[in-house]
Amino acid sequence: MKHLSVADSIAKTWSLDFTLQLDREDAAFLAGIHIWLTINPDPTLDEDQLRNIYRIVGEVAHSDPASSVLRATNAIARLREQRLMVRTDTAGIIRGGEYSLSRMGNAIAEWFGEQEGLTRKSLEIIMTQIRAGLGQIKVAAEAGGDDDHWESQVSGPLKLTVAQLIEGIERRQQGMDVQQEQIREGIESMLEENWFEAVLSCEDLLVTTSEALQELHKVLMHEVEGMSSLLGEIEELCEKNLRPESTEAVDHVRRQIERIGGWGENRFATWSEYYQNVHEFIRSVISVDPDRAVRTRLRDAIKGYGRPEFWFLNVCDQAPYVHLRTDSDDRPSPAVERKVKPMEEMVEEAGIKLVPLERIEEKISEKLRCDGRVDLFDVLSEHISGHTIHEVYTLAGELAEWLIKRGVPLPFLDQSWHPLGNGIEIQTLTVRKREP
Amino acid sequence: MQTDNDRTYTSLDQVILDPLFPAIDHRLRTGAHIDMDDIRSYEFLLQAEPLLQVFYEGYACRLANGQEGYFYLLSEGDLLGRRRLSGAEMLVGQVLALLRMDPAYLKKGGQIPIEQILSHLEMLLGRQRLVELLAPRTRGRDAEMDNKKIREAVDKAINGLARLGFITIERARESVIAGRSIARFTEPVRDAREMSAALEELIKLGEVELDDEEQQNEN
C-alpha cells in the first residue's frame, strides 16, 4: 500500500490533462442518475432511461422540450468525457449502451445529496464493528499460518474491511464539516437579519453543536486509544512472524485512526473558539447595541467626519526619558605630552615579527618590470607562510602603499574579499607599470 | 506572597512590587489599551484599579476602564504627555469599530482584511473626500499615486493603532483583528444624543479633542 508523494501525485495528475466542468444542468443530471441507481435494482441505465431523467432536468431548468433529446445526448457525452459516467457494455455503436456512474461521479452526486453527518450513535456502531474486526484479526495473527492465511485473515481484512469502515467515519466527518460551515453561515445570517432577536436561537444552535462535538470528541478519544493499543499488538505479531505486508496494512489503518482522532480534537477546539467569538460578539456588540442604532450612527459619523469639525481621541504619551548631562566645560584642557614610541619598538613589544618589505621589494620591482603588472593578493600569498596574522596584516598595508607609489592602480573590477590564510581577508589591488 | 489566581492588593507598595507592574505601567504611559484578551495584565489592573487610581492621580492621570472590558490611561495634566490620534488613525479606527459590529467576520475569527477597510473607507467617504483626507495634494491628480498614498496612510494608521493596543495585525493574512478597545471610537455615538453634545462631554473628560483642520503629519 505505497503512497505517492505530494509531488508525484501532482505530476501524475498534471500529466492526465484532466479538467472537470459541471454546469448547473449537468450537476442536477448527475444527482438524478445517482438516485435512480440507488433506488432501482438495476446496476445500469440505458439511454432511454437517461433521457427520461434528463427530461426532468429540462423541466426544472425551463428549457425548450423540443431540444431535450439533443441536449440529453450532449450531457451524456459530457459526463462520459469527464469520466463521471462509464459505459458498461461492449456493444459499441450498433445499439444503445448501458451506463453507470464512475466512482468519481458517485462521489460528486453523493456530495450534492444530503451530507451524511456523524452522530454519537453512528460513530459508536462503526467503532464497535472496527473493534470486532480488529479483535478477529488479532486472533488470526496469534494463530499464525501460511502466506495465504496472513493474506486472507490479516492484511486483507485490514485493507478492505477495517480501512473501509474508517473511511465511512472520515466521510461522515467531512459531511459534518460541511454542516458546521452551514451552521456558521446560518448564525451569521440570523444575526445580520434579526440581530438581538436572533440571540436566543443562535445560542441554542451553538450549544447543540458544541454538545454534539463534545460527545463525538469523547467517544473518538476513548475508541482511538483502545484501537491504537489493539493495532500495536497486531503489529507486534506481524513483525514477530516477519510479515511486512501485514505490518504495512497495520500502519495504514493506524494513520487513518490517528486522522479521525485528530479531526475530533481539531474540530472541537475550532468550534470552541468560534463559540467564544460568537458569545463575545453577543455580549460586547449586540447587547450593547440591541437596536443597531450605534452601528447606524457610527456609519453616519464616518460619512460626515470633519464636518464641521474633526474629533480626535486622546492617548497618554509619556515623553521618552531624558538622560541629563552636566554642561560641558569649555576651558581648554592642558596638553599632556606623551612620548610616542618608534614603530619598531611597538612592533617588537607586541611580539610581531615583521616581514621586511625590503626583503621582497626587489623581487616585486622585477616582477612589475617584466610582467608589466603586480597583484597584491598574489604577492602576499607567496610570502605569508610562517607568519602570524598580525605580521601579514602589517605587510599588506605597507605593500599596498608601496605598489600605489610605484605603479598605476587598475580599476577595481573584483571587489570581493579573498581569504589569506586563517583569519584575514583582503580585497586585491592590481597595479600596472608606470610608463616612462 | 500572592498567587496569580488569588491576587488581592491591600496597599500600593504591593501593587508596585508585583512583577507585572513595570511593563503594564510603561504600556499605559505610552498610550496602550489593555483588554481582557491579555488576561494576566487585565486581571492585574482589575484587582489593583482602586490603588492605581490614587497612584496615577499623582501624575494628573486617570486610569479609565472601558465598558467592553479594557483599561487605558488618560493624562489630564502636564506631568505625563498626551497626544491625539492622527486623522488617518481616527478614520481607520472608526471603520474598524463599524466592521467589528458586522457578524460577517465572526466565522473568520474576527479577522478583517485590510482591503475591506480600504473599500469601506471609500464607500463611506466617497473617493474625492477620501483623497482629500488621506492623499492631499496641491497640484494635479494621479489616481495611481492617490491610491498609493491612501494605502500608505492606512498602513501607517494600522501600525499606529496596533501599537496602542486597539488592534492586532495578522500580517500573513493581510488582515487585522479589532480588540475590545476599538469601541472607544464609538463613544460619541454611543447614545441617542446629538453627537456634538456627546463630544462636549468627552472633551471635559479629556477623552477627545476637536479641531477644524486635520493635521496630516501628526505622528
mmCIF file with all atom_site columns, N, CA, C and O in Angstrom, chain A residues 185 188 192 195 277 280-281 284 295 297 299 302-303 305 307 309-318, chain B residues 29 31 73 80-81 83-85 90 100 124-125 129 180 184 189-191 206-211 214:
data_model
loop_
_atom_site.group_PDB
_atom_site.id
_atom_site.type_symbol
_atom_site.label_atom_id
_atom_site.label_alt_id
_atom_site.label_comp_id
_atom_site.label_asym_id
_atom_site.label_entity_id
_atom_site.label_seq_id
_atom_site.pdbx_PDB_ins_code
_atom_site.Cartn_x
_atom_site.Cartn_y
_atom_site.Cartn_z
_atom_site.occupancy
_atom_site.B_iso_or_equiv
_atom_site.pdbx_formal_charge
_atom_site.auth_seq_id
_atom_site.auth_comp_id
_atom_site.auth_asym_id
_atom_site.auth_atom_id
_atom_site.pdbx_PDB_model_num
ATOM 1   N N  . GLU A 1 185 ? -22.611 29.811 8.778  1.00 0.00 ? 185 GLU A N  1
ATOM 2   C CA . GLU A 1 185 ? -23.236 30.767 7.856  1.00 0.00 ? 185 GLU A CA 1
ATOM 3   C C  . GLU A 1 185 ? -24.638 31.131 8.324  1.00 0.00 ? 185 GLU A C  1
ATOM 4   O O  . GLU A 1 185 ? -25.081 32.269 8.220  1.00 0.00 ? 185 GLU A O  1
ATOM 5   N N  . GLU A 1 188 ? -24.467 33.583 11.154 1.00 0.00 ? 188 GLU A N  1
ATOM 6   C CA . GLU A 1 188 ? -24.108 34.895 10.599 1.00 0.00 ? 188 GLU A CA 1
ATOM 7   C C  . GLU A 1 188 ? -25.334 35.579 9.988  1.00 0.00 ? 188 GLU A C  1
ATOM 8   O O  . GLU A 1 188 ? -25.616 36.746 10.274 1.00 0.00 ? 188 GLU A O  1
ATOM 9   N N  . GLU A 1 192 ? -27.347 38.883 11.261 1.00 0.00 ? 192 GLU A N  1
ATOM 10  C CA . GLU A 1 192 ? -27.421 40.023 10.357 1.00 0.00 ? 192 GLU A CA 1
ATOM 11  C C  . GLU A 1 192 ? -28.876 40.449 10.136 1.00 0.00 ? 192 GLU A C  1
ATOM 12  O O  . GLU A 1 192 ? -29.197 41.628 10.137 1.00 0.00 ? 192 GLU A O  1
ATOM 13  N N  . TRP A 1 195 ? -30.628 40.382 14.319 1.00 0.00 ? 195 TRP A N  1
ATOM 14  C CA . TRP A 1 195 ? -29.823 40.997 15.370 1.00 0.00 ? 195 TRP A CA 1
ATOM 15  C C  . TRP A 1 195 ? -30.194 40.494 16.754 1.00 0.00 ? 195 TRP A C  1
ATOM 16  O O  . TRP A 1 195 ? -30.067 39.298 17.017 1.00 0.00 ? 195 TRP A O  1
ATOM 17  N N  . ASN A 1 277 ? -16.137 33.319 20.290 1.00 0.00 ? 277 ASN A N  1
ATOM 18  C CA . ASN A 1 277 ? -16.232 34.538 19.463 1.00 0.00 ? 277 ASN A CA 1
ATOM 19  C C  . ASN A 1 277 ? -17.664 35.030 19.358 1.00 0.00 ? 277 ASN A C  1
ATOM 20  O O  . ASN A 1 277 ? -17.929 36.220 19.473 1.00 0.00 ? 277 ASN A O  1
ATOM 21  N N  . GLU A 1 280 ? -18.816 36.433 22.637 1.00 0.00 ? 280 GLU A N  1
ATOM 22  C CA . GLU A 1 280 ? -18.181 37.737 22.843 1.00 0.00 ? 280 GLU A CA 1
ATOM 23  C C  . GLU A 1 280 ? -18.894 38.797 21.995 1.00 0.00 ? 280 GLU A C  1
ATOM 24  O O  . GLU A 1 280 ? -19.135 39.915 22.445 1.00 0.00 ? 280 GLU A O  1
ATOM 25  N N  . PHE A 1 281 ? -19.229 38.405 20.768 1.00 0.00 ? 281 PHE A N  1
ATOM 26  C CA . PHE A 1 281 ? -19.925 39.319 19.862 1.00 0.00 ? 281 PHE A CA 1
ATOM 27  C C  . PHE A 1 281 ? -21.292 39.690 20.445 1.00 0.00 ? 281 PHE A C  1
ATOM 28  O O  . PHE A 1 281 ? -21.677 40.865 20.450 1.00 0.00 ? 281 PHE A O  1
ATOM 29  N N  . SER A 1 284 ? -20.517 41.915 23.663 1.00 0.00 ? 284 SER A N  1
ATOM 30  C CA . SER A 1 284 ? -19.907 43.241 23.527 1.00 0.00 ? 284 SER A CA 1
ATOM 31  C C  . SER A 1 284 ? -20.455 44.070 22.374 1.00 0.00 ? 284 SER A C  1
ATOM 32  O O  . SER A 1 284 ? -20.205 45.266 22.305 1.00 0.00 ? 284 SER A O  1
ATOM 33  N N  . ARG A 1 295 ? -24.573 51.310 15.355 1.00 0.00 ? 295 ARG A N  1
ATOM 34  C CA . ARG A 1 295 ? -23.992 50.975 14.053 1.00 0.00 ? 295 ARG A CA 1
ATOM 35  C C  . ARG A 1 295 ? -24.403 52.025 12.997 1.00 0.00 ? 295 ARG A C  1
ATOM 36  O O  . ARG A 1 295 ? -23.564 52.500 12.233 1.00 0.00 ? 295 ARG A O  1
ATOM 37  N N  . ARG A 1 297 ? -25.513 55.084 13.592 1.00 0.00 ? 297 ARG A N  1
ATOM 38  C CA . ARG A 1 297 ? -24.962 56.416 13.918 1.00 0.00 ? 297 ARG A CA 1
ATOM 39  C C  . ARG A 1 297 ? -23.477 56.493 13.588 1.00 0.00 ? 297 ARG A C  1
ATOM 40  O O  . ARG A 1 297 ? -22.994 57.509 13.099 1.00 0.00 ? 297 ARG A O  1
ATOM 41  N N  . ARG A 1 299 ? -21.902 54.824 11.279 1.00 0.00 ? 299 ARG A N  1
ATOM 42  C CA . ARG A 1 299 ? -21.760 54.908 9.817  1.00 0.00 ? 299 ARG A CA 1
ATOM 43  C C  . ARG A 1 299 ? -21.948 56.371 9.366  1.00 0.00 ? 299 ARG A C  1
ATOM 44  O O  . ARG A 1 299 ? -21.163 56.885 8.577  1.00 0.00 ? 299 ARG A O  1
ATOM 45  N N  . ILE A 1 302 ? -18.953 58.538 10.344 1.00 0.00 ? 302 ILE A N  1
ATOM 46  C CA . ILE A 1 302 ? -17.783 58.392 9.458  1.00 0.00 ? 302 ILE A CA 1
ATOM 47  C C  . ILE A 1 302 ? -18.017 59.188 8.170  1.00 0.00 ? 302 ILE A C  1
ATOM 48  O O  . ILE A 1 302 ? -17.128 59.893 7.685  1.00 0.00 ? 302 ILE A O  1
ATOM 49  N N  . LYS A 1 303 ? -19.235 59.071 7.652  1.00 0.00 ? 303 LYS A N  1
ATOM 50  C CA . LYS A 1 303 ? -19.549 59.783 6.404  1.00 0.00 ? 303 LYS A CA 1
ATOM 51  C C  . LYS A 1 303 ? -19.329 61.286 6.559  1.00 0.00 ? 303 LYS A C  1
ATOM 52  O O  . LYS A 1 303 ? -18.904 61.968 5.638  1.00 0.00 ? 303 LYS A O  1
ATOM 53  N N  . TYR A 1 305 ? -17.271 62.756 8.794  1.00 0.00 ? 305 TYR A N  1
ATOM 54  C CA . TYR A 1 305 ? -16.092 63.058 9.619  1.00 0.00 ? 305 TYR A CA 1
ATOM 55  C C  . TYR A 1 305 ? -15.416 64.356 9.146  1.00 0.00 ? 305 TYR A C  1
ATOM 56  O O  . TYR A 1 305 ? -15.141 64.526 7.967  1.00 0.00 ? 305 TYR A O  1
ATOM 57  N N  . ARG A 1 307 ? -16.796 67.311 9.377  1.00 0.00 ? 307 ARG A N  1
ATOM 58  C CA . ARG A 1 307 ? -17.787 68.321 9.027  1.00 0.00 ? 307 ARG A CA 1
ATOM 59  C C  . ARG A 1 307 ? -18.744 68.496 10.184 1.00 0.00 ? 307 ARG A C  1
ATOM 60  O O  . ARG A 1 307 ? -19.483 67.559 10.479 1.00 0.00 ? 307 ARG A O  1
ATOM 61  N N  . GLU A 1 309 ? -16.372 69.720 12.280 1.00 0.00 ? 309 GLU A N  1
ATOM 62  C CA . GLU A 1 309 ? -15.058 69.690 12.931 1.00 0.00 ? 309 GLU A CA 1
ATOM 63  C C  . GLU A 1 309 ? -14.531 68.258 12.974 1.00 0.00 ? 309 GLU A C  1
ATOM 64  O O  . GLU A 1 309 ? -15.299 67.306 12.994 1.00 0.00 ? 309 GLU A O  1
ATOM 65  N N  . PHE A 1 310 ? -13.212 68.139 13.034 1.00 0.00 ? 310 PHE A N  1
ATOM 66  C CA . PHE A 1 310 ? -12.602 66.826 13.240 1.00 0.00 ? 310 PHE A CA 1
ATOM 67  C C  . PHE A 1 310 ? -12.561 66.560 14.741 1.00 0.00 ? 310 PHE A C  1
ATOM 68  O O  . PHE A 1 310 ? -12.329 67.476 15.523 1.00 0.00 ? 310 PHE A O  1
ATOM 69  N N  . TRP A 1 311 ? -12.804 65.340 15.122 1.00 0.00 ? 311 TRP A N  1
ATOM 70  C CA . TRP A 1 311 ? -12.595 64.984 16.531 1.00 0.00 ? 311 TRP A CA 1
ATOM 71  C C  . TRP A 1 311 ? -11.526 63.903 16.607 1.00 0.00 ? 311 TRP A C  1
ATOM 72  O O  . TRP A 1 311 ? -11.382 63.090 15.695 1.00 0.00 ? 311 TRP A O  1
ATOM 73  N N  . PHE A 1 312 ? -10.752 63.950 17.682 1.00 0.00 ? 312 PHE A N  1
ATOM 74  C CA . PHE A 1 312 ? -9.616  63.039 17.811 1.00 0.00 ? 312 PHE A CA 1
ATOM 75  C C  . PHE A 1 312 ? -9.605  62.433 19.215 1.00 0.00 ? 312 PHE A C  1
ATOM 76  O O  . PHE A 1 312 ? -9.842  63.158 20.198 1.00 0.00 ? 312 PHE A O  1
ATOM 77  N N  . LEU A 1 313 ? -9.325  61.167 19.294 1.00 0.00 ? 313 LEU A N  1
ATOM 78  C CA . LEU A 1 313 ? -9.176  60.544 20.617 1.00 0.00 ? 313 LEU A CA 1
ATOM 79  C C  . LEU A 1 313 ? -7.825  60.944 21.199 1.00 0.00 ? 313 LEU A C  1
ATOM 80  O O  . LEU A 1 313 ? -6.847  61.074 20.458 1.00 0.00 ? 313 LEU A O  1
ATOM 81  N N  . ASN A 1 314 ? -7.797  61.115 22.504 1.00 0.00 ? 314 ASN A N  1
ATOM 82  C CA . ASN A 1 314 ? -6.528  61.396 23.178 1.00 0.00 ? 314 ASN A CA 1
ATOM 83  C C  . ASN A 1 314 ? -5.942  60.125 23.762 1.00 0.00 ? 314 ASN A C  1
ATOM 84  O O  . ASN A 1 314 ? -6.689  59.257 24.230 1.00 0.00 ? 314 ASN A O  1
ATOM 85  N N  . VAL A 1 315 ? -4.654  60.031 23.703 1.00 0.00 ? 315 VAL A N  1
ATOM 86  C CA . VAL A 1 315 ? -3.987  58.915 24.395 1.00 0.00 ? 315 VAL A CA 1
ATOM 87  C C  . VAL A 1 315 ? -2.809  59.467 25.189 1.00 0.00 ? 315 VAL A C  1
ATOM 88  O O  . VAL A 1 315 ? -2.263  60.520 24.860 1.00 0.00 ? 315 VAL A O  1
ATOM 89  N N  . CYS A 1 316 ? -2.487  58.740 26.231 1.00 0.00 ? 316 CYS A N  1
ATOM 90  C CA . CYS A 1 316 ? -1.350  59.133 27.056 1.00 0.00 ? 316 CYS A CA 1
ATOM 91  C C  . CYS A 1 316 ? -0.065  58.957 26.244 1.00 0.00 ? 316 CYS A C  1
ATOM 92  O O  . CYS A 1 316 ? 0.051   58.006 25.468 1.00 0.00 ? 316 CYS A O  1
ATOM 93  N N  . ASP A 1 317 ? 0.858   59.857 26.394 1.00 0.00 ? 317 ASP A N  1
ATOM 94  C CA . ASP A 1 317 ? 2.077   59.765 25.592 1.00 0.00 ? 317 ASP A CA 1
ATOM 95  C C  . ASP A 1 317 ? 3.244   60.326 26.385 1.00 0.00 ? 317 ASP A C  1
ATOM 96  O O  . ASP A 1 317 ? 3.655   61.464 26.193 1.00 0.00 ? 317 ASP A O  1
ATOM 97  N N  . GLN A 1 318 ? 3.710   59.505 27.271 1.00 0.00 ? 318 GLN A N  1
ATOM 98  C CA . GLN A 1 318 ? 4.815   59.965 28.121 1.00 0.00 ? 318 GLN A CA 1
ATOM 99  C C  . GLN A 1 318 ? 6.045   60.233 27.268 1.00 0.00 ? 318 GLN A C  1
ATOM 100 O O  . GLN A 1 318 ? 6.421   59.393 26.428 1.00 0.00 ? 318 GLN A O  1
ATOM 101 N N  . ARG B 2 29  ? 1.467   54.219 30.103 1.00 0.00 ? 29  ARG B N  1
ATOM 102 C CA . ARG B 2 29  ? 2.006   55.577 29.927 1.00 0.00 ? 29  ARG B CA 1
ATOM 103 C C  . ARG B 2 29  ? 2.280   55.898 28.463 1.00 0.00 ? 29  ARG B C  1
ATOM 104 O O  . ARG B 2 29  ? 2.359   57.059 28.080 1.00 0.00 ? 29  ARG B O  1
ATOM 105 N N  . GLY B 2 31  ? 0.338   54.979 26.092 1.00 0.00 ? 31  GLY B N  1
ATOM 106 C CA . GLY B 2 31  ? -0.957  55.056 25.390 1.00 0.00 ? 31  GLY B CA 1
ATOM 107 C C  . GLY B 2 31  ? -1.632  53.743 25.086 1.00 0.00 ? 31  GLY B C  1
ATOM 108 O O  . GLY B 2 31  ? -2.675  53.719 24.421 1.00 0.00 ? 31  GLY B O  1
ATOM 109 N N  . LEU B 2 73  ? -4.860  54.746 30.071 1.00 0.00 ? 73  LEU B N  1
ATOM 110 C CA . LEU B 2 73  ? -4.524  55.870 30.928 1.00 0.00 ? 73  LEU B CA 1
ATOM 111 C C  . LEU B 2 73  ? -4.754  57.173 30.179 1.00 0.00 ? 73  LEU B C  1
ATOM 112 O O  . LEU B 2 73  ? -4.401  57.265 28.999 1.00 0.00 ? 73  LEU B O  1
ATOM 113 N N  . LEU B 2 80  ? 2.676   63.940 32.629 1.00 0.00 ? 80  LEU B N  1
ATOM 114 C CA . LEU B 2 80  ? 2.851   62.934 31.576 1.00 0.00 ? 80  LEU B CA 1
ATOM 115 C C  . LEU B 2 80  ? 2.256   63.544 30.320 1.00 0.00 ? 80  LEU B C  1
ATOM 116 O O  . LEU B 2 80  ? 1.199   64.165 30.383 1.00 0.00 ? 80  LEU B O  1
ATOM 117 N N  . GLY B 2 81  ? 2.894   63.332 29.218 1.00 0.00 ? 81  GLY B N  1
ATOM 118 C CA . GLY B 2 81  ? 2.390   63.941 27.984 1.00 0.00 ? 81  GLY B CA 1
ATOM 119 C C  . GLY B 2 81  ? 1.148   63.247 27.474 1.00 0.00 ? 81  GLY B C  1
ATOM 120 O O  . GLY B 2 81  ? 0.747   62.191 27.971 1.00 0.00 ? 81  GLY B O  1
ATOM 121 N N  . ARG B 2 83  ? -1.164  62.853 23.528 1.00 0.00 ? 83  ARG B N  1
ATOM 122 C CA . ARG B 2 83  ? -1.259  63.254 22.131 1.00 0.00 ? 83  ARG B CA 1
ATOM 123 C C  . ARG B 2 83  ? -2.602  62.795 21.600 1.00 0.00 ? 83  ARG B C  1
ATOM 124 O O  . ARG B 2 83  ? -3.260  61.946 22.199 1.00 0.00 ? 83  ARG B O  1
ATOM 125 N N  . ARG B 2 84  ? -2.973  63.418 20.502 1.00 0.00 ? 84  ARG B N  1
ATOM 126 C CA . ARG B 2 84  ? -4.206  62.962 19.883 1.00 0.00 ? 84  ARG B CA 1
ATOM 127 C C  . ARG B 2 84  ? -3.874  62.072 18.700 1.00 0.00 ? 84  ARG B C  1
ATOM 128 O O  . ARG B 2 84  ? -2.788  62.191 18.122 1.00 0.00 ? 84  ARG B O  1
ATOM 129 N N  . LEU B 2 85  ? -4.794  61.189 18.370 1.00 0.00 ? 85  LEU B N  1
ATOM 130 C CA . LEU B 2 85  ? -4.553  60.301 17.234 1.00 0.00 ? 85  LEU B CA 1
ATOM 131 C C  . LEU B 2 85  ? -4.548  61.121 15.943 1.00 0.00 ? 85  LEU B C  1
ATOM 132 O O  . LEU B 2 85  ? -5.139  62.203 15.890 1.00 0.00 ? 85  LEU B O  1
ATOM 133 N N  . MET B 2 90  ? -7.874  58.020 13.129 1.00 0.00 ? 90  MET B N  1
ATOM 134 C CA . MET B 2 90  ? -9.276  58.201 13.517 1.00 0.00 ? 90  MET B CA 1
ATOM 135 C C  . MET B 2 90  ? -10.221 57.556 12.508 1.00 0.00 ? 90  MET B C  1
ATOM 136 O O  . MET B 2 90  ? -11.172 56.876 12.879 1.00 0.00 ? 90  MET B O  1
ATOM 137 N N  . ARG B 2 100 ? -16.292 45.749 13.133 1.00 0.00 ? 100 ARG B N  1
ATOM 138 C CA . ARG B 2 100 ? -16.349 44.796 14.260 1.00 0.00 ? 100 ARG B CA 1
ATOM 139 C C  . ARG B 2 100 ? -17.794 44.475 14.639 1.00 0.00 ? 100 ARG B C  1
ATOM 140 O O  . ARG B 2 100 ? -18.079 43.454 15.235 1.00 0.00 ? 100 ARG B O  1
ATOM 141 N N  . LEU B 2 124 ? -17.804 54.818 2.322  1.00 0.00 ? 124 LEU B N  1
ATOM 142 C CA . LEU B 2 124 ? -18.462 55.717 3.278  1.00 0.00 ? 124 LEU B CA 1
ATOM 143 C C  . LEU B 2 124 ? -18.130 57.192 3.020  1.00 0.00 ? 124 LEU B C  1
ATOM 144 O O  . LEU B 2 124 ? -18.986 58.059 3.176  1.00 0.00 ? 124 LEU B O  1
ATOM 145 N N  . LEU B 2 125 ? -16.886 57.454 2.658  1.00 0.00 ? 125 LEU B N  1
ATOM 146 C CA . LEU B 2 125 ? -16.472 58.854 2.497  1.00 0.00 ? 125 LEU B CA 1
ATOM 147 C C  . LEU B 2 125 ? -16.619 59.360 1.071  1.00 0.00 ? 125 LEU B C  1
ATOM 148 O O  . LEU B 2 125 ? -16.737 60.561 0.848  1.00 0.00 ? 125 LEU B O  1
ATOM 149 N N  . ARG B 2 129 ? -13.517 62.725 -1.155 1.00 0.00 ? 129 ARG B N  1
ATOM 150 C CA . ARG B 2 129 ? -13.272 63.091 0.247  1.00 0.00 ? 129 ARG B CA 1
ATOM 151 C C  . ARG B 2 129 ? -12.111 62.259 0.827  1.00 0.00 ? 129 ARG B C  1
ATOM 152 O O  . ARG B 2 129 ? -11.283 62.763 1.581  1.00 0.00 ? 129 ARG B O  1
ATOM 153 N N  . ARG B 2 180 ? -11.329 44.845 21.949 1.00 0.00 ? 180 ARG B N  1
ATOM 154 C CA . ARG B 2 180 ? -12.478 45.487 22.607 1.00 0.00 ? 180 ARG B CA 1
ATOM 155 C C  . ARG B 2 180 ? -12.346 47.008 22.644 1.00 0.00 ? 180 ARG B C  1
ATOM 156 O O  . ARG B 2 180 ? -13.322 47.733 22.547 1.00 0.00 ? 180 ARG B O  1
ATOM 157 N N  . ARG B 2 184 ? -13.786 52.518 21.748 1.00 0.00 ? 184 ARG B N  1
ATOM 158 C CA . ARG B 2 184 ? -13.584 53.939 22.102 1.00 0.00 ? 184 ARG B CA 1
ATOM 159 C C  . ARG B 2 184 ? -13.985 54.852 20.949 1.00 0.00 ? 184 ARG B C  1
ATOM 160 O O  . ARG B 2 184 ? -14.384 55.985 21.159 1.00 0.00 ? 184 ARG B O  1
ATOM 161 N N  . VAL B 2 189 ? -21.055 58.336 19.597 1.00 0.00 ? 189 VAL B N  1
ATOM 162 C CA . VAL B 2 189 ? -22.370 57.940 19.033 1.00 0.00 ? 189 VAL B CA 1
ATOM 163 C C  . VAL B 2 189 ? -23.023 56.842 19.859 1.00 0.00 ? 189 VAL B C  1
ATOM 164 O O  . VAL B 2 189 ? -23.964 56.200 19.424 1.00 0.00 ? 189 VAL B O  1
ATOM 165 N N  . ARG B 2 190 ? -22.513 56.661 21.052 1.00 0.00 ? 190 ARG B N  1
ATOM 166 C CA . ARG B 2 190 ? -23.000 55.541 21.872 1.00 0.00 ? 190 ARG B CA 1
ATOM 167 C C  . ARG B 2 190 ? -24.468 55.703 22.264 1.00 0.00 ? 190 ARG B C  1
ATOM 168 O O  . ARG B 2 190 ? -25.207 54.742 22.342 1.00 0.00 ? 190 ARG B O  1
ATOM 169 N N  . ASP B 2 191 ? -24.885 56.919 22.544 1.00 0.00 ? 191 ASP B N  1
ATOM 170 C CA . ASP B 2 191 ? -26.305 57.100 22.870 1.00 0.00 ? 191 ASP B CA 1
ATOM 171 C C  . ASP B 2 191 ? -26.966 58.035 21.855 1.00 0.00 ? 191 ASP B C  1
ATOM 172 O O  . ASP B 2 191 ? -26.314 58.559 20.947 1.00 0.00 ? 191 ASP B O  1
ATOM 173 N N  . GLY B 2 206 ? -11.486 64.707 28.975 1.00 0.00 ? 206 GLY B N  1
ATOM 174 C CA . GLY B 2 206 ? -10.121 64.597 28.435 1.00 0.00 ? 206 GLY B CA 1
ATOM 175 C C  . GLY B 2 206 ? -9.961  63.465 27.442 1.00 0.00 ? 206 GLY B C  1
ATOM 176 O O  . GLY B 2 206 ? -8.851  63.100 27.058 1.00 0.00 ? 206 GLY B O  1
ATOM 177 N N  . GLU B 2 207 ? -11.070 62.894 27.012 1.00 0.00 ? 207 GLU B N  1
ATOM 178 C CA . GLU B 2 207 ? -11.019 61.739 26.095 1.00 0.00 ? 207 GLU B CA 1
ATOM 179 C C  . GLU B 2 207 ? -10.785 62.182 24.655 1.00 0.00 ? 207 GLU B C  1
ATOM 180 O O  . GLU B 2 207 ? -10.225 61.430 23.864 1.00 0.00 ? 207 GLU B O  1
ATOM 181 N N  . VAL B 2 208 ? -11.258 63.380 24.334 1.00 0.00 ? 208 VAL B N  1
ATOM 182 C CA . VAL B 2 208 ? -11.346 63.790 22.935 1.00 0.00 ? 208 VAL B CA 1
ATOM 183 C C  . VAL B 2 208 ? -10.882 65.232 22.764 1.00 0.00 ? 208 VAL B C  1
ATOM 184 O O  . VAL B 2 208 ? -10.966 66.026 23.702 1.00 0.00 ? 208 VAL B O  1
ATOM 185 N N  . GLU B 2 209 ? -10.390 65.537 21.575 1.00 0.00 ? 209 GLU B N  1
ATOM 186 C CA . GLU B 2 209 ? -10.077 66.929 21.220 1.00 0.00 ? 209 GLU B CA 1
ATOM 187 C C  . GLU B 2 209 ? -10.754 67.260 19.901 1.00 0.00 ? 209 GLU B C  1
ATOM 188 O O  . GLU B 2 209 ? -10.952 66.354 19.069 1.00 0.00 ? 209 GLU B O  1
ATOM 189 N N  . LEU B 2 210 ? -11.083 68.513 19.722 1.00 0.00 ? 210 LEU B N  1
ATOM 190 C CA . LEU B 2 210 ? -11.682 68.923 18.445 1.00 0.00 ? 210 LEU B CA 1
ATOM 191 C C  . LEU B 2 210 ? -10.704 69.827 17.699 1.00 0.00 ? 210 LEU B C  1
ATOM 192 O O  . LEU B 2 210 ? -9.860  70.467 18.309 1.00 0.00 ? 210 LEU B O  1
ATOM 193 N N  . ASP B 2 211 ? -10.852 69.865 16.398 1.00 0.00 ? 211 ASP B N  1
ATOM 194 C CA . ASP B 2 211 ? -10.049 70.776 15.580 1.00 0.00 ? 211 ASP B CA 1
ATOM 195 C C  . ASP B 2 211 ? -10.792 71.034 14.278 1.00 0.00 ? 211 ASP B C  1
ATOM 196 O O  . ASP B 2 211 ? -11.451 70.132 13.770 1.00 0.00 ? 211 ASP B O  1
ATOM 197 N N  . GLU B 2 214 ? -7.696  68.931 9.956  1.00 0.00 ? 214 GLU B N  1
ATOM 198 C CA . GLU B 2 214 ? -6.999  67.692 10.236 1.00 0.00 ? 214 GLU B CA 1
ATOM 199 C C  . GLU B 2 214 ? -5.515  67.943 10.071 1.00 0.00 ? 214 GLU B C  1
ATOM 200 O O  . GLU B 2 214 ? -5.107  68.600 9.113  1.00 0.00 ? 214 GLU B O  1
#
